[in-house]
PDB file of C-alpha atoms in Angstrom:
ATOM      1  CA  UNK A   1       0.000   0.000   0.000  1.00  0.00           C
ATOM      2  CA  UNK A   2       1.367   3.421  -0.923  1.00  0.00           C
ATOM      3  CA  UNK A   3       1.078   6.499   1.265  1.00  0.00           C
ATOM      4  CA  UNK A   4      -1.103   8.198  -1.367  1.00  0.00           C
ATOM      5  CA  UNK A   5      -3.597   5.298  -1.437  1.00  0.00           C
ATOM      6  CA  UNK A   6      -3.542   4.657   2.308  1.00  0.00           C
ATOM      7  CA  UNK A   7      -6.268   5.704   4.721  1.00  0.00           C
ATOM      8  CA  UNK A   8      -5.268   8.077   7.479  1.00  0.00           C
ATOM      9  CA  UNK A   9      -4.276   6.566  10.810  1.00  0.00           C
ATOM     10  CA  UNK A  10      -6.975   8.755  12.410  1.00  0.00           C
ATOM     11  CA  UNK A  11      -9.615   7.027  10.256  1.00  0.00           C
ATOM     12  CA  UNK A  12      -8.459   3.540  11.174  1.00  0.00           C
ATOM     13  CA  UNK A  13      -7.556   4.076  14.848  1.00  0.00           C
ATOM     14  CA  UNK A  14      -9.141   7.326  16.095  1.00  0.00           C
ATOM     15  CA  UNK A  15      -8.707   6.372  19.776  1.00  0.00           C
ATOM     16  CA  UNK A  16      -4.980   5.819  19.244  1.00  0.00           C
ATOM     17  CA  UNK A  17      -4.587   9.160  17.464  1.00  0.00           C
ATOM     18  CA  UNK A  18      -6.468  10.968  20.250  1.00  0.00           C
ATOM     19  CA  UNK A  19      -4.134   9.351  22.789  1.00  0.00           C
ATOM     20  CA  UNK A  20      -1.065  10.331  20.743  1.00  0.00           C
ATOM     21  CA  UNK A  21      -2.263  13.939  20.398  1.00  0.00           C
ATOM     22  CA  UNK A  22      -2.778  14.289  24.133  1.00  0.00           C
ATOM     23  CA  UNK A  23       0.563  12.739  25.044  1.00  0.00           C
ATOM     24  CA  UNK A  24       2.548  14.638  22.410  1.00  0.00           C
ATOM     25  CA  UNK A  25       0.950  17.949  23.433  1.00  0.00           C
ATOM     26  CA  UNK A  26       1.994  17.285  27.026  1.00  0.00           C
ATOM     27  CA  UNK A  27       5.553  16.773  25.773  1.00  0.00           C
ATOM     28  CA  UNK A  28       5.446  20.022  23.788  1.00  0.00           C
ATOM     29  CA  UNK A  29       5.753  18.213  20.455  1.00  0.00           C
ATOM     30  CA  UNK A  30       3.290  20.422  18.526  1.00  0.00           C
ATOM     31  CA  UNK A  31       4.927  19.711  15.147  1.00  0.00           C
ATOM     32  CA  UNK A  32       4.281  15.982  15.622  1.00  0.00           C
ATOM     33  CA  UNK A  33       0.706  16.686  16.766  1.00  0.00           C
ATOM     34  CA  UNK A  34       0.219  18.622  13.513  1.00  0.00           C
ATOM     35  CA  UNK A  35       1.765  15.745  11.521  1.00  0.00           C
ATOM     36  CA  UNK A  36      -0.777  13.290  12.984  1.00  0.00           C
ATOM     37  CA  UNK A  37      -3.558  14.827  10.866  1.00  0.00           C
ATOM     38  CA  UNK A  38      -2.045  13.511   7.654  1.00  0.00           C
ATOM     39  CA  UNK A  39      -0.282  10.418   8.983  1.00  0.00           C
ATOM     40  CA  UNK A  40      -1.138   7.427   6.768  1.00  0.00           C
ATOM     41  CA  UNK A  41      -1.939   3.960   8.027  1.00  0.00           C
ATOM     42  CA  UNK A  42       0.278   1.601   6.010  1.00  0.00           C
ATOM     43  CA  UNK A  43      -0.569  -1.550   7.949  1.00  0.00           C
ATOM     44  CA  UNK A  44       0.937  -3.687  10.658  1.00  0.00           C
ATOM     45  CA  UNK A  45       4.365  -5.190  10.192  1.00  0.00           C
ATOM     46  CA  UNK A  46       3.963  -8.838   9.289  1.00  0.00           C
ATOM     47  CA  UNK A  47       7.421 -10.107  10.192  1.00  0.00           C
ATOM     48  CA  UNK A  48       5.732 -12.358  12.780  1.00  0.00           C
ATOM     49  CA  UNK A  49       2.255 -12.861  14.224  1.00  0.00           C
ATOM     50  CA  UNK A  50       3.342 -11.175  17.443  1.00  0.00           C
ATOM     51  CA  UNK A  51       4.944  -8.065  15.911  1.00  0.00           C
ATOM     52  CA  UNK A  52       3.408  -4.879  17.298  1.00  0.00           C
ATOM     53  CA  UNK A  53       4.848  -2.351  14.821  1.00  0.00           C
ATOM     54  CA  UNK A  54       2.436  -0.155  12.829  1.00  0.00           C
ATOM     55  CA  UNK A  55       3.836   1.405   9.655  1.00  0.00           C
ATOM     56  CA  UNK A  56       2.945   5.067   9.070  1.00  0.00           C
ATOM     57  CA  UNK A  57       5.713   6.284   6.780  1.00  0.00           C
ATOM     58  CA  UNK A  58       8.523   5.399   4.433  1.00  0.00           C
ATOM     59  CA  UNK A  59      10.888   2.977   6.200  1.00  0.00           C
ATOM     60  CA  UNK A  60      13.782   4.467   4.225  1.00  0.00           C
ATOM     61  CA  UNK A  61      13.176   7.774   6.055  1.00  0.00           C
ATOM     62  CA  UNK A  62      13.313   6.161   9.508  1.00  0.00           C
ATOM     63  CA  UNK A  63      15.742   7.695  11.927  1.00  0.00           C
ATOM     64  CA  UNK A  64      17.118   6.435  15.197  1.00  0.00           C
ATOM     65  CA  UNK A  65      15.028   8.790  17.390  1.00  0.00           C
ATOM     66  CA  UNK A  66      12.135   7.325  19.345  1.00  0.00           C
ATOM     67  CA  UNK A  67       9.630   8.889  21.713  1.00  0.00           C
ATOM     68  CA  UNK A  68       8.398   6.575  24.447  1.00  0.00           C
ATOM     69  CA  UNK A  69       4.919   7.397  25.707  1.00  0.00           C
ATOM     70  CA  UNK A  70       4.683   5.725  29.067  1.00  0.00           C
ATOM     71  CA  UNK A  71       1.863   5.206  31.485  1.00  0.00           C
ATOM     72  CA  UNK A  72       2.760   4.379  35.091  1.00  0.00           C
ATOM     73  CA  UNK A  73       6.251   3.189  34.124  1.00  0.00           C
ATOM     74  CA  UNK A  74       4.899   0.778  31.501  1.00  0.00           C
ATOM     75  CA  UNK A  75       5.617   1.783  27.902  1.00  0.00           C
ATOM     76  CA  UNK A  76       2.386   2.104  25.977  1.00  0.00           C
ATOM     77  CA  UNK A  77       3.472   3.350  22.555  1.00  0.00           C
ATOM     78  CA  UNK A  78       6.947   3.949  21.165  1.00  0.00           C
ATOM     79  CA  UNK A  79       7.013   6.356  18.216  1.00  0.00           C
ATOM     80  CA  UNK A  80       9.784   6.044  15.634  1.00  0.00           C
ATOM     81  CA  UNK A  81      10.543   9.402  14.047  1.00  0.00           C
ATOM     82  CA  UNK A  82      11.886  10.151  10.594  1.00  0.00           C
ATOM     83  CA  UNK A  83      15.440  11.444  10.193  1.00  0.00           C
ATOM     84  CA  UNK A  84      14.247  15.066  10.348  1.00  0.00           C
ATOM     85  CA  UNK A  85      12.186  14.433  13.508  1.00  0.00           C
ATOM     86  CA  UNK A  86       9.279  15.987  11.590  1.00  0.00           C
ATOM     87  CA  UNK A  87       6.997  12.977  11.340  1.00  0.00           C
ATOM     88  CA  UNK A  88       6.348   9.477  12.631  1.00  0.00           C
ATOM     89  CA  UNK A  89       7.340   6.589  10.352  1.00  0.00           C
ATOM     90  CA  UNK A  90       6.076   3.850  12.637  1.00  0.00           C
ATOM     91  CA  UNK A  91       5.204   2.879  16.153  1.00  0.00           C
ATOM     92  CA  UNK A  92       5.458  -0.075  18.477  1.00  0.00           C
ATOM     93  CA  UNK A  93       2.193  -0.627  20.314  1.00  0.00           C
ATOM     94  CA  UNK A  94       2.786  -1.979  23.842  1.00  0.00           C
ATOM     95  CA  UNK A  95       0.201  -2.396  26.570  1.00  0.00           C
ATOM     96  CA  UNK A  96      -2.426  -0.607  24.492  1.00  0.00           C
ATOM     97  CA  UNK A  97      -5.816  -2.162  23.741  1.00  0.00           C
ATOM     98  CA  UNK A  98      -5.524  -1.885  19.934  1.00  0.00           C
ATOM     99  CA  UNK A  99      -2.828  -4.509  19.869  1.00  0.00           C
ATOM    100  CA  UNK A 100      -5.324  -7.366  19.821  1.00  0.00           C
ATOM    101  CA  UNK A 101      -7.903  -5.862  17.483  1.00  0.00           C
ATOM    102  CA  UNK A 102      -5.716  -4.962  14.558  1.00  0.00           C
ATOM    103  CA  UNK A 103      -6.669  -5.171  10.913  1.00  0.00           C
ATOM    104  CA  UNK A 104      -4.320  -7.025   8.616  1.00  0.00           C
ATOM    105  CA  UNK A 105      -2.988  -5.597   5.350  1.00  0.00           C
ATOM    106  CA  UNK A 106      -5.769  -5.207   2.841  1.00  0.00           C
ATOM    107  CA  UNK A 107      -8.419  -5.411   5.560  1.00  0.00           C
ATOM    108  CA  UNK A 108      -8.588  -1.817   6.670  1.00  0.00           C
TER     109      UNK A 108
END
């Protein structure tokens, strides 16, 4: 699925996007909050049945910066930023309810 043809993450997982907006605003990451509006949903990584990585951008643009959004010392969502730290290319979903109710590629 290409970014142009992909639905927006907010259309597929509105509760997740609301959570991300709130957490990122608390961290003062307004540019990433703004980027969430257009963030595509490119599907879940399918490297294994237990993988919890959601693709939201071009993997070739992935940087080594991550933002860990934690709740009571348990990581909930880890956001992988692009090299410019301007957008989110993917995220690991940990201890968040969407993990078990995820659509597979082609079943958005």
